[in-house]
Amino acid sequence: AQTVTQSQPEMSVQEAETVTLSCTYDTSENNYYLFWYKQPPSRQMILVIRQEAYKQQNATENRFSVNFQKAAKSFSLKISDSQLGDTAMYFCSNAGGTSYGKLTFGQGTILTVHP
Amino acid sequence: SAVISQKPSRDICQRGTSLTIQCQVDSQVTMMFWYRQQPGQSLTLIATANQGSEATYESGFVIDKFPISRPNLTFSTLTVSNMSPEDSSIYLCSVASGSYNEQFFGPGTRLTVL
C-alpha cells in the first residue's frame, strides 16, 4: 500500500519570494515515481514536476525544483520567484512501478501568493 | 501529453437520479482512470477502465453505484447512480501516458446533488 502525507494545509508567500511545500510518502515498491500536481481554481489538474525514484538527481522545471530524500521518503517542492499565477492547491502524489498509472494523492496544500 | 475533454462540465441533479459523465481523449490509450474529489478534499481513485474488459474498482467503490463503460480506446463513461447529496463532488477522468506513470487529467465534472 502507498500513502502520501502533506502536513501543511495552507501556505502563503509574497510575490517573487521562495516557498517550499513538504511531502512524505510510504511505499513498498522498489521502483516508483513521484509527482507534484497543481490545481488552480479552474480545477484543472496540471503536472508540475516528476521524479523517478531510481534517479538521485533532483528534478528541476524552470522555477520549480524538488528535494528528493529517498531514505527519508521525503519529496518537497520548492517554488522560486513565486508568481500570482502559482496560487493553487498543490498535490503530492506517488505511483508505484507495478501499478501503472494509479496515483495516490496527498491531502493537498493551498498556496496563496500575495502581491 | 494527451488532451482530454469531459461532458458535462457541471450539473445539478436531484437525489435518486443518475448522471453519466463522458470522457474523450485525443489519442488512443490503454488505461483510463476515474477519480472523485469531494469538496475541499484530495483525489480518490474510483476505478481503472480498460478497453475490452470490465473496470477494476478500488476499495469502497462498487459497480452498481459507479458503472463504467469503455467502448473504445479514446472514450469512457462513468455513471453515478441513485445519487444522494454525499455524491456531490468533482469527478475527473485521466489517462496514463509514457514511461513515467504520469497522468493527464480532464477538466473535471462538478456534480451537485440536491
XYZ file of N, CA and C in Angstrom:
687
model
N 0.850 -1.195 0.000
C 0.000 0.000 0.000
C 0.883 1.243 0.000
N 0.352 2.272 -0.583
C 1.088 3.528 -0.664
C 0.326 4.603 0.093
N 1.052 5.444 0.775
C 0.450 6.605 1.434
C 1.281 7.836 1.112
N 0.612 8.966 1.063
C 1.265 10.250 0.825
C 0.713 11.241 1.840
N 1.601 11.967 2.510
C 1.193 12.885 3.564
C 1.734 14.285 3.294
N 0.833 15.235 3.279
C 1.215 16.646 3.188
C 0.750 17.302 4.487
N 1.682 17.780 5.259
C 1.361 18.251 6.608
C 1.033 19.743 6.677
N 1.102 20.416 5.548
C 0.827 21.858 5.524
C -0.489 22.108 4.780
N -1.584 22.303 5.482
C -2.860 22.542 4.783
C -2.845 23.829 3.961
N -2.165 24.853 4.494
C -2.128 26.135 3.795
C -0.753 26.771 3.941
N -0.337 27.456 2.876
C 0.911 28.215 2.902
C 0.655 29.524 2.156
N 1.445 30.536 2.520
C 1.369 31.787 1.776
C 2.769 32.327 1.560
N 2.921 33.100 0.512
C 4.236 33.638 0.158
C 4.026 34.954 -0.576
N 4.991 35.826 -0.456
C 4.942 37.085 -1.193
C 5.459 36.847 -2.612
N 4.905 37.580 -3.517
C 5.355 37.528 -4.903
C 6.859 37.735 -4.971
N 7.521 36.914 -5.810
C 8.975 36.946 -6.044
C 9.778 36.222 -4.969
N 9.130 35.799 -3.890
C 9.825 35.066 -2.855
C 9.828 33.565 -3.168
N 10.507 32.812 -2.307
C 10.621 31.363 -2.465
C 9.819 30.664 -1.381
N 9.174 29.564 -1.761
C 8.387 28.793 -0.799
C 8.648 27.313 -1.023
N 8.595 26.548 0.053
C 8.798 25.096 -0.029
C 7.598 24.374 0.556
N 7.057 23.449 -0.220
C 5.931 22.624 0.215
C 6.452 21.233 0.565
N 5.999 20.707 1.686
C 6.523 19.432 2.187
C 5.634 18.255 1.795
N 6.275 17.107 1.680
C 5.556 15.876 1.360
C 6.382 14.691 1.848
N 5.737 13.766 2.516
C 6.375 12.492 2.838
C 5.497 11.378 2.294
N 6.108 10.234 2.058
C 5.357 9.148 1.453
C 5.839 7.822 2.016
N 5.071 6.801 1.764
C 5.480 5.459 2.137
C 5.052 4.521 1.015
N 5.917 3.604 0.675
C 5.622 2.651 -0.379
C 6.428 1.393 -0.150
N 5.886 0.284 -0.622
C 6.597 -0.985 -0.550
C 7.280 -1.306 -1.873
N 7.089 -0.439 -2.858
C 7.669 -0.671 -4.174
C 9.141 -0.269 -4.190
N 9.919 -0.971 -5.002
C 11.318 -0.601 -5.174
C 11.474 0.463 -6.252
N 10.611 0.374 -7.254
C 10.635 1.354 -8.331
C 9.328 2.135 -8.313
N 9.408 3.436 -8.225
C 8.195 4.234 -8.163
C 8.484 5.637 -8.678
N 7.421 6.386 -8.803
C 7.509 7.738 -9.346
C 6.781 8.694 -8.407
N 7.297 9.890 -8.335
C 6.692 10.920 -7.500
C 6.365 12.130 -8.353
N 5.251 12.765 -8.026
C 4.792 13.900 -8.820
C 4.268 15.019 -7.908
N 4.348 16.208 -8.400
C 3.606 17.327 -7.853
C 2.642 17.810 -8.927
N 1.380 17.893 -8.526
C 0.348 18.440 -9.399
C -0.166 19.742 -8.797
N -0.604 20.617 -9.669
C -1.170 21.908 -9.279
C -2.630 21.943 -9.741
N -3.519 22.408 -8.857
C -4.921 22.553 -9.214
C -5.375 23.972 -8.902
N -5.385 24.848 -9.896
C -5.869 26.213 -9.676
C -7.379 26.220 -9.518
N -7.957 27.375 -9.244
C -9.417 27.451 -9.071
C -10.212 26.917 -10.264
N -9.612 26.893 -11.429
C -10.288 26.315 -12.598
C -10.506 24.810 -12.462
N -9.872 24.215 -11.458
C -9.904 22.782 -11.077
C -9.167 21.859 -12.050
N -8.520 22.412 -13.089
C -7.727 21.584 -13.994
C -6.463 21.118 -13.293
N -6.225 19.823 -13.272
C -5.019 19.271 -12.676
C -3.866 19.407 -13.663
N -2.783 20.031 -13.211
C -1.637 20.296 -14.073
C -0.396 19.672 -13.460
N 0.307 18.871 -14.239
C 1.544 18.272 -13.755
C 2.620 19.355 -13.658
N 3.218 19.482 -12.483
C 4.261 20.487 -12.259
C 5.642 19.888 -12.472
N 5.877 18.721 -11.856
C 7.209 18.141 -11.900
C 7.115 16.672 -11.527
N 8.044 15.871 -12.020
C 8.060 14.453 -11.686
C 9.482 14.035 -11.335
N 9.556 12.941 -10.563
C 10.849 12.405 -10.119
C 10.786 10.888 -10.168
N 11.756 10.291 -10.820
C 11.859 8.833 -10.791
C 12.680 8.445 -9.578
N 12.227 7.470 -8.837
C 12.877 7.122 -7.577
C 14.297 6.605 -7.763
N 14.584 6.020 -8.906
C 15.922 5.467 -9.113
C 16.937 6.531 -9.514
N 16.475 7.745 -9.729
C 17.383 8.839 -10.071
C 17.695 9.645 -8.817
N 18.954 9.784 -8.503
C 19.349 10.528 -7.318
C 19.286 12.030 -7.538
N 19.451 12.451 -8.793
C 19.460 13.874 -9.081
C 18.056 14.441 -8.933
N 17.966 15.563 -8.240
C 16.678 16.209 -8.046
C 16.168 16.818 -9.347
N 14.871 16.626 -9.605
C 14.269 17.169 -10.820
C 14.091 18.678 -10.709
N 14.204 19.334 -11.857
C 14.022 20.784 -11.933
C 13.235 21.113 -13.194
N 12.262 22.014 -13.043
C 11.488 22.519 -14.183
C 11.327 24.023 -13.991
N 12.214 24.756 -14.629
C 12.159 26.224 -14.563
C 12.208 26.690 -13.107
N 11.163 27.311 -12.589
C 11.177 27.840 -11.221
C 10.851 26.775 -10.171
N 10.532 25.583 -10.617
C 10.126 24.517 -9.708
C 11.248 23.491 -9.575
N 11.550 23.112 -8.361
C 12.541 22.074 -8.128
C 12.105 21.244 -6.931
N 12.653 20.046 -6.848
C 12.305 19.177 -5.730
C 13.552 18.851 -4.930
N 13.311 18.502 -3.674
C 14.350 17.950 -2.807
C 13.895 16.538 -2.467
N 14.467 15.562 -3.158
C 14.078 14.169 -3.020
C 15.054 13.476 -2.087
N 14.565 13.052 -0.938
C 15.366 12.335 0.050
C 14.798 10.921 0.154
N 15.373 9.989 -0.604
C 14.780 8.656 -0.719
C 14.778 7.909 0.606
N 15.850 7.972 1.343
C 15.929 7.230 2.605
C 14.891 7.758 3.602
N 14.688 9.043 3.593
C 13.715 9.666 4.496
C 12.317 9.635 3.921
N 12.164 9.205 2.680
C 10.880 9.192 1.985
C 10.226 10.573 2.032
N 11.027 11.523 1.606
C 10.593 12.913 1.602
C 10.719 13.475 0.195
N 9.776 14.320 -0.187
C 9.732 14.826 -1.566
C 9.124 16.227 -1.522
N 9.950 17.231 -1.248
C 9.435 18.596 -1.113
C 9.551 19.354 -2.430
N 8.689 20.323 -2.603
C 8.657 21.153 -3.806
C 9.060 22.576 -3.444
N 10.051 23.101 -4.164
C 10.463 24.482 -3.976
C 10.033 25.308 -5.177
N 9.350 26.399 -4.889
C 8.932 27.320 -5.944
C 9.719 28.608 -5.759
N 10.520 28.940 -6.724
C 11.329 30.163 -6.668
C 10.631 31.277 -7.438
N 10.928 32.524 -7.042
C 10.368 33.672 -7.754
C 8.851 33.495 -7.930
N 8.152 33.298 -6.826
C 6.725 32.997 -6.863
C 5.949 34.057 -7.638
N 4.972 33.574 -8.397
C 4.132 34.458 -9.189
C 2.671 34.305 -8.768
N 1.885 35.326 -9.043
C 0.476 35.283 -8.646
C -0.228 34.070 -9.248
N 0.186 33.681 -10.434
C -0.406 32.527 -11.089
C -0.062 31.198 -10.448
N 0.834 31.224 -9.471
C 1.160 29.994 -8.751
C 0.126 29.695 -7.670
N -0.761 30.627 -7.398
C -1.808 30.402 -6.402
C -2.673 29.224 -6.835
N -2.715 28.183 -6.006
C -3.418 26.952 -6.357
C -3.327 25.976 -5.192
N -4.041 24.872 -5.339
C -3.853 23.722 -4.457
C -2.774 22.854 -5.094
N -1.812 22.412 -4.273
C -0.729 21.563 -4.763
C -0.853 20.184 -4.127
N -0.812 19.171 -4.982
C -0.918 17.789 -4.532
C 0.382 17.045 -4.816
N 0.885 16.376 -3.802
C 1.985 15.451 -3.965
C 1.390 14.081 -4.250
N 2.002 13.310 -5.127
C 1.438 12.001 -5.447
C 2.526 10.994 -5.776
N 2.155 9.749 -5.672
C 3.070 8.628 -5.818
C 2.433 7.597 -6.739
N 3.217 7.040 -7.636
C 2.750 5.947 -8.481
C 3.761 4.818 -8.389
N 3.302 3.645 -8.025
C 4.191 2.501 -7.925
C 4.528 1.953 -9.299
N 5.715 1.386 -9.435
C 6.126 0.870 -10.728
C 5.304 -0.300 -11.207
N 4.714 -1.038 -10.267
C 3.934 -2.209 -10.663
C 2.464 -1.882 -10.874
N 2.031 -0.692 -10.560
C 0.628 -0.307 -10.731
C 0.576 0.896 -11.651
N 0.835 0.613 -12.909
C 0.993 1.669 -13.898
C -0.180 2.630 -13.901
N 0.131 3.886 -13.728
C -0.854 4.937 -13.848
C -1.692 5.191 -12.625
N -1.698 4.334 -11.632
C -2.551 4.541 -10.469
C -1.843 5.438 -9.470
N -2.413 6.613 -9.262
C -1.798 7.601 -8.382
C -2.440 7.595 -7.009
N -1.597 7.758 -5.993
C -2.055 8.015 -4.635
C -1.701 9.463 -4.316
N -2.695 10.225 -3.859
C -2.503 11.646 -3.633
C -2.427 11.975 -2.147
N -1.654 13.014 -1.843
C -1.677 13.591 -0.512
C -2.906 14.470 -0.344
N -3.028 15.063 0.841
C -4.227 15.827 1.180
C -4.273 17.182 0.496
N -3.124 17.634 0.018
C -3.068 18.916 -0.667
C -2.628 20.051 0.236
N -1.976 21.038 -0.381
C -1.571 22.272 0.295
C -2.079 23.441 -0.532
N -2.852 24.312 0.107
C -3.334 25.511 -0.587
C -2.244 26.569 -0.493
N -1.720 26.967 -1.645
C -0.700 28.016 -1.693
C -1.320 29.306 -2.204
N -1.107 30.368 -1.451
C -1.564 31.689 -1.872
C -0.354 32.590 -2.049
N -0.226 33.190 -3.221
C 0.846 34.134 -3.492
C 0.261 35.535 -3.404
N 0.835 36.339 -2.513
C 0.345 37.697 -2.291
C 1.173 38.709 -3.067
N 0.520 39.724 -3.635
C 1.272 40.760 -4.371
C 2.049 41.654 -3.420
N 1.875 14.463 -24.223
C 0.713 14.644 -23.367
C -0.568 14.374 -24.158
N -1.673 14.235 -23.461
C -2.957 13.960 -24.081
C -3.915 15.095 -23.762
N -4.818 15.356 -24.695
C -5.859 16.353 -24.479
C -7.156 15.616 -24.159
N -7.726 15.956 -23.034
C -8.886 15.224 -22.535
C -10.039 16.196 -22.326
N -11.215 15.802 -22.787
C -12.413 16.614 -22.566
C -13.442 15.798 -21.791
N -14.251 16.494 -21.024
C -15.304 15.863 -20.248
C -16.619 16.606 -20.465
N -17.692 15.822 -20.464
C -19.032 16.392 -20.543
C -19.917 15.711 -19.516
N -20.785 16.415 -18.827
C -20.869 17.874 -18.785
C -19.771 18.457 -17.895
N -19.595 19.752 -17.954
C -18.606 20.385 -17.072
C -19.159 20.536 -15.660
N -20.467 20.671 -15.568
C -21.123 20.745 -14.264
C -22.594 20.378 -14.437
N -23.180 19.931 -13.346
C -24.607 19.607 -13.378
C -25.154 19.647 -11.962
N -26.415 19.957 -11.881
C -27.151 19.913 -10.609
C -28.261 18.895 -10.776
N -28.281 17.908 -9.910
C -29.202 16.783 -10.068
C -30.020 16.582 -8.801
N -31.143 15.914 -8.980
C -31.991 15.566 -7.850
C -31.588 14.205 -7.301
N -31.741 14.045 -6.002
C -31.408 12.760 -5.398
C -32.253 11.650 -5.999
N -31.646 10.472 -6.103
C -32.330 9.317 -6.664
C -32.168 9.162 -8.167
N -31.655 10.192 -8.827
C -31.457 10.114 -10.268
C -30.026 9.669 -10.568
N -29.719 9.511 -11.851
C -28.389 9.085 -12.283
C -27.838 10.087 -13.290
N -26.519 10.187 -13.328
C -25.844 11.068 -14.271
C -24.702 10.310 -14.925
N -24.592 10.429 -16.230
C -23.481 9.818 -16.951
C -22.519 10.891 -17.414
N -21.246 10.707 -17.072
C -20.179 11.642 -17.420
C -19.353 11.022 -18.537
N -19.080 11.814 -19.547
C -18.314 11.321 -20.686
C -16.892 11.859 -20.649
N -15.963 11.044 -21.089
C -14.559 11.425 -21.164
C -14.011 11.031 -22.519
N -13.468 12.013 -23.240
C -12.944 11.796 -24.586
C -11.472 12.192 -24.624
N -10.631 11.327 -25.206
C -9.198 11.586 -25.313
C -8.829 11.746 -26.779
N -7.835 12.572 -27.061
C -7.484 12.855 -28.452
C -6.515 11.824 -29.045
N -6.202 10.793 -28.289
C -5.338 9.740 -28.798
C -5.733 8.417 -28.151
N -5.309 7.318 -28.734
C -5.674 6.013 -28.194
C -4.831 5.702 -26.959
N -5.488 5.296 -25.903
C -4.813 4.970 -24.653
C -5.352 3.656 -24.126
N -4.490 2.917 -23.470
C -4.905 1.619 -22.953
C -5.735 1.781 -21.682
N -5.249 2.607 -20.776
C -5.889 2.706 -19.467
C -6.433 4.110 -19.240
N -7.661 4.154 -18.741
C -8.262 5.415 -18.315
C -8.685 5.251 -16.854
N -8.679 6.349 -16.156
C -8.940 6.312 -14.724
C -10.036 7.313 -14.386
N -10.815 6.972 -13.372
C -11.826 7.891 -12.861
C -11.539 8.175 -11.391
N -11.530 9.485 -11.069
C -11.268 9.926 -9.708
C -12.463 10.732 -9.189
N -12.597 10.735 -7.879
C -13.571 11.589 -7.219
C -12.819 12.554 -6.307
N -13.240 13.800 -6.311
C -12.674 14.805 -5.425
C -13.822 15.464 -4.680
N -14.009 15.057 -3.444
C -15.055 15.640 -2.624
C -14.659 17.057 -2.220
N -15.637 17.889 -1.872
C -15.350 19.316 -1.599
C -14.200 19.518 -0.629
N -13.212 20.256 -1.066
C -12.072 20.583 -0.227
C -11.138 19.423 0.052
N -11.323 18.332 -0.626
C -10.535 17.133 -0.356
C -9.581 16.812 -1.501
N -8.826 15.742 -1.285
C -7.901 15.264 -2.297
C -8.632 14.359 -3.290
N -7.890 13.818 -4.221
C -8.476 12.934 -5.222
C -8.404 11.488 -4.753
N -9.471 10.757 -5.007
C -9.533 9.343 -4.676
C -9.877 8.564 -5.932
N -9.106 7.537 -6.218
C -9.327 6.729 -7.406
C -10.586 5.888 -7.237
N -11.487 5.988 -8.205
C -12.699 5.170 -8.187
C -12.432 3.827 -8.871
N -11.919 3.907 -10.103
C -11.738 2.683 -10.879
C -10.808 2.929 -12.049
N -10.298 1.831 -12.564
C -9.476 1.827 -13.773
C -10.282 1.186 -14.888
N -10.340 1.845 -16.029
C -11.140 1.352 -17.150
C -10.228 0.933 -18.287
N -10.260 -0.348 -18.609
C -9.501 -0.873 -19.734
C -10.458 -1.224 -20.855
N -10.041 -0.977 -22.070
C -10.885 -1.298 -23.208
C -10.991 -2.808 -23.369
N -12.213 -3.293 -23.508
C -12.433 -4.712 -23.743
C -12.544 -5.562 -22.497
N -12.506 -4.948 -21.340
C -12.670 -5.715 -20.110
C -13.426 -4.881 -19.092
N -13.878 -5.544 -18.047
C -14.597 -4.819 -17.008
C -13.659 -3.907 -16.234
N -14.214 -2.833 -15.740
C -13.418 -1.898 -14.951
C -13.005 -2.543 -13.628
N -11.876 -2.090 -13.127
C -11.369 -2.555 -11.833
C -11.629 -1.474 -10.797
N -12.409 -1.800 -9.765
C -12.824 -0.812 -8.783
C -11.932 -0.860 -7.541
N -11.714 0.305 -6.966
C -10.959 0.426 -5.730
C -11.872 0.140 -4.551
N -11.244 -0.120 -3.428
C -11.999 -0.412 -2.218
C -12.943 0.747 -1.884
N -14.180 0.406 -1.601
C -15.162 1.422 -1.254
C -16.027 1.862 -2.413
N -15.706 1.408 -3.607
C -16.482 1.762 -4.796
C -16.978 0.480 -5.461
N -18.251 0.477 -5.870
C -18.854 -0.718 -6.460
C -19.476 -0.395 -7.801
N -19.556 -1.441 -8.619
C -20.030 -1.282 -9.987
C -21.484 -0.834 -10.037
N -22.289 -1.291 -9.098
C -23.709 -0.912 -9.124
C -23.898 0.585 -8.925
N -23.029 1.196 -8.172
C -23.122 2.618 -7.888
C -22.420 3.450 -8.969
N -21.300 2.942 -9.467
C -20.489 3.684 -10.439
C -20.187 2.818 -11.674
N -21.179 2.453 -12.443
C -20.900 1.667 -13.649
C -20.075 2.458 -14.655
N -19.144 1.772 -15.271
C -18.204 2.391 -16.208
C -18.260 1.646 -17.530
N -18.225 2.397 -18.606
C -18.103 1.781 -19.923
C -16.812 2.245 -20.587
N -16.260 1.397 -21.437
C -15.034 1.738 -22.170
C -15.152 1.084 -23.544
N -15.952 1.674 -24.427
C -16.241 1.025 -25.705
C -15.087 1.036 -26.697
N -14.155 1.995 -26.552
C -13.002 2.035 -27.458
C -11.824 2.691 -26.743
N -10.747 2.894 -27.465
C -9.503 3.351 -26.849
C -9.437 4.849 -26.616
N -10.482 5.592 -26.986
C -10.465 7.042 -26.803
C -11.635 7.550 -25.968
N -12.455 6.681 -25.442
C -13.704 7.138 -24.821
C -14.067 6.263 -23.625
N -14.639 6.911 -22.600
C -15.142 6.186 -21.441
C -16.270 6.999 -20.818
N -17.160 6.295 -20.138
C -18.198 6.977 -19.375
C -18.230 6.438 -17.954
N -18.585 7.328 -17.043
C -18.821 6.979 -15.639
C -20.239 7.409 -15.309
N -21.016 6.500 -14.764
C -22.370 6.835 -14.322
C -22.391 6.858 -12.800
N -22.959 7.905 -12.254
C -23.191 7.977 -10.813
C -24.674 7.668 -10.621
N -24.958 6.537 -9.996
C -26.329 6.026 -9.937
C -26.991 6.338 -8.605
N -28.318 6.464 -8.659
C -29.108 6.645 -7.445
C -28.435 7.661 -6.517
N -28.263 8.858 -7.030
C -27.442 9.854 -6.349
C -28.036 10.354 -5.037
N -27.159 10.683 -4.132
C -27.503 11.323 -2.867
C -26.607 12.553 -2.716
N -26.931 13.454 -1.795
C -26.088 14.645 -1.618
C -24.624 14.312 -1.347
N -24.360 13.140 -0.767
C -22.978 12.753 -0.494
C -22.168 12.502 -1.773
N -22.849 12.369 -2.890
C -22.158 12.180 -4.168
C -21.723 13.500 -4.786
N -22.071 14.610 -4.165
C -21.645 15.922 -4.669
C -20.130 16.005 -4.612
N -19.511 16.110 -5.770
C -18.052 16.064 -5.885
C -17.663 16.562 -7.269
N -16.355 16.656 -7.456
C -15.816 16.804 -8.800
C -15.342 15.424 -9.242
N -15.747 15.034 -10.432
C -15.332 13.750 -10.986
C -14.377 14.021 -12.145
N -13.201 13.389 -12.076
C -12.184 13.629 -13.080
C -11.780 12.325 -13.748
N -11.596 12.393 -15.044
C -11.013 11.247 -15.733
C -9.563 11.588 -16.076
N -8.762 10.566 -16.211
C -7.367 10.780 -16.544
C -6.859 9.613 -17.367
N -5.721 9.846 -18.017
C -5.055 8.792 -18.761
C -3.602 8.777 -18.355
N -3.024 7.596 -18.368
C -1.593 7.455 -18.106
C -0.868 7.447 -19.436
N 0.289 8.077 -19.463
C 0.991 8.205 -20.724
C 2.487 8.089 -20.504
N 3.159 7.504 -21.473
C 4.605 7.460 -21.414
C 5.130 6.449 -20.419
N 6.394 6.550 -20.142
C 7.054 5.572 -19.285
C 7.219 6.044 -17.854
N 6.605 7.153 -17.521
C 6.825 7.721 -16.197
C 5.611 7.606 -15.290
N 4.611 6.858 -15.722
C 3.408 6.696 -14.899
C 2.673 7.991 -14.644
N 3.055 9.070 -15.341
C 2.348 10.319 -15.090
C 0.972 10.287 -15.733
N 0.078 11.037 -15.171
C -1.275 11.082 -15.676
C -1.641 12.480 -16.122
N -2.495 12.512 -17.110
C -3.049 13.757 -17.612
C -4.549 13.734 -17.354
N -5.041 14.861 -16.873
C -6.402 14.906 -16.381
C -7.320 15.717 -17.283
N -8.590 15.301 -17.298
C -9.609 16.120 -17.908
C -9.954 17.286 -16.997
N -10.800 18.195 -17.470
C -11.129 19.396 -16.702
C -12.074 19.136 -15.537
N -12.626 17.927 -15.451
C -13.494 17.599 -14.332
C -14.956 17.942 -14.585
N -15.818 17.233 -13.869
C -17.261 17.490 -13.879
C -17.680 17.780 -12.450
N -18.211 18.976 -12.248
C -18.666 19.352 -10.897
C -20.120 18.950 -10.752
N -20.372 18.010 -9.869
C -21.725 17.476 -9.650
C -22.250 17.951 -8.308
N -23.445 18.508 -8.330
C -24.143 18.888 -7.106
C -25.461 18.125 -7.059
N -25.689 17.437 -5.953
C -26.917 16.650 -5.785
C -27.760 17.302 -4.692
N -28.966 17.633 -5.044
C -29.849 18.311 -4.083
C -30.788 17.325 -3.390
